[in-house]
Coordinates of C-alpha atoms in Angstrom, one line a residue:
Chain A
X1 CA 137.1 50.3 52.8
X2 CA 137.7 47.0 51.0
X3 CA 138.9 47.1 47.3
X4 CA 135.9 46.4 45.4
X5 CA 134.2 49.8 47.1
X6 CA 136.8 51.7 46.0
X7 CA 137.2 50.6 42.4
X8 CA 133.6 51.0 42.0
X9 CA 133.7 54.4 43.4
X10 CA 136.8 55.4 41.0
X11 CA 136.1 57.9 37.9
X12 CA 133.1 58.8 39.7
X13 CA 134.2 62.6 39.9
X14 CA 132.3 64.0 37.1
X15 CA 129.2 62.0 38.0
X16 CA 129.2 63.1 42.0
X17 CA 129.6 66.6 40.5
X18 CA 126.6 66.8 38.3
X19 CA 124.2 65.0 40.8
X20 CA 125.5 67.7 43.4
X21 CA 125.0 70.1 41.6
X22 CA 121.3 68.4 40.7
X23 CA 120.7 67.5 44.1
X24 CA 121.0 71.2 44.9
X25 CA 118.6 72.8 42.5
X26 CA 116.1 69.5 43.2
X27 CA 116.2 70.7 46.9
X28 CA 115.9 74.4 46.5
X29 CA 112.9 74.1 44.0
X30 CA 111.2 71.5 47.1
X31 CA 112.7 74.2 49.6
X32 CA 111.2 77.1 47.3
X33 CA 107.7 75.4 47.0
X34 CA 107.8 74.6 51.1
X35 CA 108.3 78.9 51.4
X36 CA 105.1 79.5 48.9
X37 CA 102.4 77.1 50.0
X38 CA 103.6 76.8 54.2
X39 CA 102.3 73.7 55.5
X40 CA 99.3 74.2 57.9
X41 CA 100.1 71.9 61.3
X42 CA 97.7 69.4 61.6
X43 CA 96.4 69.5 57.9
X44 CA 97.1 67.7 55.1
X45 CA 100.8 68.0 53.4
X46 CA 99.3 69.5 50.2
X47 CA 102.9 70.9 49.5
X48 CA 105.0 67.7 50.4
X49 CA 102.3 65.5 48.1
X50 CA 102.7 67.7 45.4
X51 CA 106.4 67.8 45.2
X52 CA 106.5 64.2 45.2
X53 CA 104.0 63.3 42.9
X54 CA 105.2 66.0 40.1
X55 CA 108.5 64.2 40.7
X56 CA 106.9 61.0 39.8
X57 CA 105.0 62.2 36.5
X58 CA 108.1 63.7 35.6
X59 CA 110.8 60.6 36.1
X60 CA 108.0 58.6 34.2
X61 CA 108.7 61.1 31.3
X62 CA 111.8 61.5 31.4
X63 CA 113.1 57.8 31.6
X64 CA 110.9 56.6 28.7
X65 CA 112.4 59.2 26.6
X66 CA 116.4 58.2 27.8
X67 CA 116.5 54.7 28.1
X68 CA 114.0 54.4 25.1
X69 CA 114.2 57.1 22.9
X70 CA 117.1 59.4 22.6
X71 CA 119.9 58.9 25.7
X72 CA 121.6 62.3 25.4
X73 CA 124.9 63.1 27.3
X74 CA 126.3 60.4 30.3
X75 CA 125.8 62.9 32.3
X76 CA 122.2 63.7 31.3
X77 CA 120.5 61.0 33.0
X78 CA 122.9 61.2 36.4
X79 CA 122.2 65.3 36.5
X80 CA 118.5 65.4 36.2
X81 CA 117.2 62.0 37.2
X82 CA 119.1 60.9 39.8
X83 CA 120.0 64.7 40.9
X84 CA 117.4 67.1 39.9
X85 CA 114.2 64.9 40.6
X86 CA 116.1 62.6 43.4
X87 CA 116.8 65.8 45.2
X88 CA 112.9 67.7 44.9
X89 CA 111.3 64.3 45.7
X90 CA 111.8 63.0 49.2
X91 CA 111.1 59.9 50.9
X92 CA 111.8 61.4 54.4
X93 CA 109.6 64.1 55.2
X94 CA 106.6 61.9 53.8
X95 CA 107.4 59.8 56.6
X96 CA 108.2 61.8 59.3
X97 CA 104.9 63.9 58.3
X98 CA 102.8 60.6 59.0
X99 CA 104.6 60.5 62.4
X100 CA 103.6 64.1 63.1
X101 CA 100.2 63.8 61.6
X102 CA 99.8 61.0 63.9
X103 CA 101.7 62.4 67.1
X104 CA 99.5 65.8 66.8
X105 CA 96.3 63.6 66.6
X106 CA 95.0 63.3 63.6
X107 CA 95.9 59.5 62.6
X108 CA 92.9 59.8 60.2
X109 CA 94.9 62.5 58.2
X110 CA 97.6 61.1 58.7
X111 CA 96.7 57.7 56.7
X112 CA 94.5 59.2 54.2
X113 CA 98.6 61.1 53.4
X114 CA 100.1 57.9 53.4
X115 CA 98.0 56.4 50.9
X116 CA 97.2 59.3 48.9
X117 CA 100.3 59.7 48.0
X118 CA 101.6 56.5 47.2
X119 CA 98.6 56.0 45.0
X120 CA 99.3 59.3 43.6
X121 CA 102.4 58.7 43.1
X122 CA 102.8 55.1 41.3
X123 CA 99.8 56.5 39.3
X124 CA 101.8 58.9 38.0
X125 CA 105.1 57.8 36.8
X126 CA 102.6 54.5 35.2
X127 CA 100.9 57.3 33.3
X128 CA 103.5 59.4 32.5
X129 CA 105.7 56.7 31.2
X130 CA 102.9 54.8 29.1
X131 CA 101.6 58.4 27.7
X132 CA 105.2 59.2 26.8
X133 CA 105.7 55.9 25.4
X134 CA 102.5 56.5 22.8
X135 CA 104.2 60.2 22.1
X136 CA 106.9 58.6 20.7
X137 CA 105.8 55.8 19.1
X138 CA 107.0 55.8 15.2
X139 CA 109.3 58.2 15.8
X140 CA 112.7 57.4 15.5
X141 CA 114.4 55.9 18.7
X142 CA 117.5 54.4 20.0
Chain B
X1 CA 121.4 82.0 54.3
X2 CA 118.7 79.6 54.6
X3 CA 119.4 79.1 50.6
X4 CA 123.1 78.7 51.3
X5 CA 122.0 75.8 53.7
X6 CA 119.7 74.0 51.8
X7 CA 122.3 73.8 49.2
X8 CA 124.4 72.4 51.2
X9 CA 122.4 69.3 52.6
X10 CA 121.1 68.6 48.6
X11 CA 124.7 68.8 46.9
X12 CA 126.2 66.1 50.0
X13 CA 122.8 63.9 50.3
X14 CA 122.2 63.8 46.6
X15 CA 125.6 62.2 45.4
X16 CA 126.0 59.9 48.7
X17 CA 122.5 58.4 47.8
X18 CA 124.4 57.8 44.2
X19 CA 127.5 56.4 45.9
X20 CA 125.4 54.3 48.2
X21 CA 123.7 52.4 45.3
X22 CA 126.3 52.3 43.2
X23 CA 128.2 50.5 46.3
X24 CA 125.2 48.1 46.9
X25 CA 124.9 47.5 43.6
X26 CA 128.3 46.0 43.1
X27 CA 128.1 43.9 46.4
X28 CA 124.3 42.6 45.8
X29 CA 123.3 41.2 42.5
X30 CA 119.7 41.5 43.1
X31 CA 116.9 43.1 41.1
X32 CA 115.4 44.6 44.7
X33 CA 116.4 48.0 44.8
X34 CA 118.3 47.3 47.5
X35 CA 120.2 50.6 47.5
X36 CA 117.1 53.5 47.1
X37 CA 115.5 50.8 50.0
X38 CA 118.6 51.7 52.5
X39 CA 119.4 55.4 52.0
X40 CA 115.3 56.0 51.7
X41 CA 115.2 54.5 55.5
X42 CA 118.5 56.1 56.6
X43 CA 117.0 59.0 55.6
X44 CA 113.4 58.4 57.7
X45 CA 116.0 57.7 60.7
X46 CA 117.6 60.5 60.3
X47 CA 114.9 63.1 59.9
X48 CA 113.0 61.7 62.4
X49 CA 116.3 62.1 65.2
X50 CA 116.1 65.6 63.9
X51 CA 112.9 66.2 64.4
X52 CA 113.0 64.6 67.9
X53 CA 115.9 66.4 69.1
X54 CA 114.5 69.8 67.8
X55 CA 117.8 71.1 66.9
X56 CA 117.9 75.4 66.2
X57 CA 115.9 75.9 62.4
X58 CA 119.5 76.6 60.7
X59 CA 120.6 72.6 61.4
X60 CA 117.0 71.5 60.7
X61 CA 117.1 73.0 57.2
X62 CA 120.7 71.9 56.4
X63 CA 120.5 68.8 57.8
X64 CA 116.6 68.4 57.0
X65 CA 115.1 70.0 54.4
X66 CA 118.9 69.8 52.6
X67 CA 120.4 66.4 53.5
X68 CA 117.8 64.3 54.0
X69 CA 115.1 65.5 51.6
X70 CA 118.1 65.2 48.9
X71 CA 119.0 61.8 50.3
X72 CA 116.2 60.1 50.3
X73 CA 113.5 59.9 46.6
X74 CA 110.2 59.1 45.7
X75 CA 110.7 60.1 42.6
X76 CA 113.2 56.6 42.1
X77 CA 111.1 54.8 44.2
X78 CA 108.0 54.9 42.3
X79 CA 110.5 54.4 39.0
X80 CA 111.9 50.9 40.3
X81 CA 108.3 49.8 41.5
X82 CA 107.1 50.7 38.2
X83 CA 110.1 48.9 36.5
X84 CA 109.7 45.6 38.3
X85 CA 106.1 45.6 37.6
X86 CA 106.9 46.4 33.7
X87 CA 109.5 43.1 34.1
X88 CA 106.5 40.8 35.6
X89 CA 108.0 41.4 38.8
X90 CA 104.4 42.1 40.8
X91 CA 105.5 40.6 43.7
X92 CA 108.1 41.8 44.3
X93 CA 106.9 45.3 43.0
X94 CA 104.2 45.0 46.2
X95 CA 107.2 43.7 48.3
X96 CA 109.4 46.8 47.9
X97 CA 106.5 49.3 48.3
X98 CA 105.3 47.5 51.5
X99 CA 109.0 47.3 53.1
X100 CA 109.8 50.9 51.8
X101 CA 106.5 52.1 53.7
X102 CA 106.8 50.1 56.5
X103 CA 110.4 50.1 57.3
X104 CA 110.6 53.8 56.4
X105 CA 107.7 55.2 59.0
X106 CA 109.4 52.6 61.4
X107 CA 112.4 54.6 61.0
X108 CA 110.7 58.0 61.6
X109 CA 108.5 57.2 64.5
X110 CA 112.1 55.3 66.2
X111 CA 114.1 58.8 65.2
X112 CA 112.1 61.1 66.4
X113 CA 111.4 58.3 69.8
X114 CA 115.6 58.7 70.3
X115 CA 115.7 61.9 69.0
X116 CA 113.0 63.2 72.0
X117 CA 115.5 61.1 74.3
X118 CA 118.6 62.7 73.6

């Protein structure tokens, strides 16, 4: 490793912890909603889709109200943002449930997923963020 | 058990998805979310070898449903779309989306190609 990568990784300590520890519950509560509502092969990823567009609605929230409105703790942002709703949310199952979707035959499905949920998904952290911006308008802010 | 496991994978792919940005960050000065973009398509590779190579259920959920879901966001990815957008980016908004979705199912149809191989 070159010296630049290590002085930007240095004091990180604190930071790696909390989005661990974030990273950890975000999975679990994915993990835990995959256990309730199993997946049915060959059907639409109801489950996956949710996950990832709650995550959305939710980052929409809660970025308007730390970058705008009221920043908290340092460690605030790194815990639940990047931790917490990096960790639920996940990039990599969508994908690799296209591949399956299309693999087990049903390409239709399989598109209608992809799309859905990027739709779904930029709709909702658009929504969420504008909605919370008009929550807190007048109130007092950074 | 299972718990245990999926703990695991999110408290390693969580913070090494932080590190990673934070890394690409300081190297490229570039408002393309270059860093979410490479872990997000790590991750696809990943998953799909995993899913290809059909490993026992304990791996798949550490590895899996732990370190790649925890890895890799949609929940960021949808934020820094919605950001450039905000910041009249609009091509570039469409650009990321495009080579996140493309590059990413890329990376799951070749993992789970290799991962069938192995």
């Amino acid at each position: 490793m070159t010296a630049p990568d290590t002085a930007v990784l240095r004091g990180q300590g604190p930071v790696v912890a909390v989005v661990a520890a974030g990273g950890a519950i975000g999975a679990c509560a994915r993990y835990g909603a995959a256990l309730l509502w199993p997946a049915r092969t060959g059907g639409f990823p109801w489950t996956t889709f949710w996950v990832n567009v709650v995550g959305c609605a939710v980052i929409g929230v809660f970025m308007v109200v730390v970058t705008e409105f009221r920043a908290g703790h340092p460690l605030v942002r790194p815990f639940f943002g990047t931790g917490v709703l990096g960790g639920f949310t996940t990039f990599s199952t969508y994908t690799v449930d296209i591949q399956k979707l299309v693999e087990d035959g049903h390409p239709g499905t399989g598109i209608a997923y992809l799309a859905a949920t990027l739709l779904a998904a930029l709709t909702a952290v658009t929504l969420a963020a504008t909605a919370t911006r008009r929550a807190l308008k007048g109130k007092k802010s950074l | 058990m299972n718990w245990l496991l999926v703990i695991a994978g999110g408290a390693v792919g969580a913070p090494l998805r932080y590190l990673t940005d934070r890394v690409v960050r300081s190297r490229h000065d570039s408002t393309f979310p270059w860093g979410t973009f490479a872990v997000n398509i790590t991750g696809c590779l990943v998953l799909g070898l995993l899913t290809g190579a059909a490993p026992d259920p304990h791996l798949q959920l550490l590895l899996g449903t732990g370190f790649c879901g925890a890895l890799t966001t949609y929940s960021t990815f949808s934020h820094e779309t919605l950001r450039l957008a905000e910041g009249k980016a609009g091509l570039l908004a469409a650009a990321y989306v495009t080579a996140s979705v493309v590059a990413g199912l890329g990376a799951a149809f070749t993992g789970v190609w290799l991962g069938g191989a192995l």
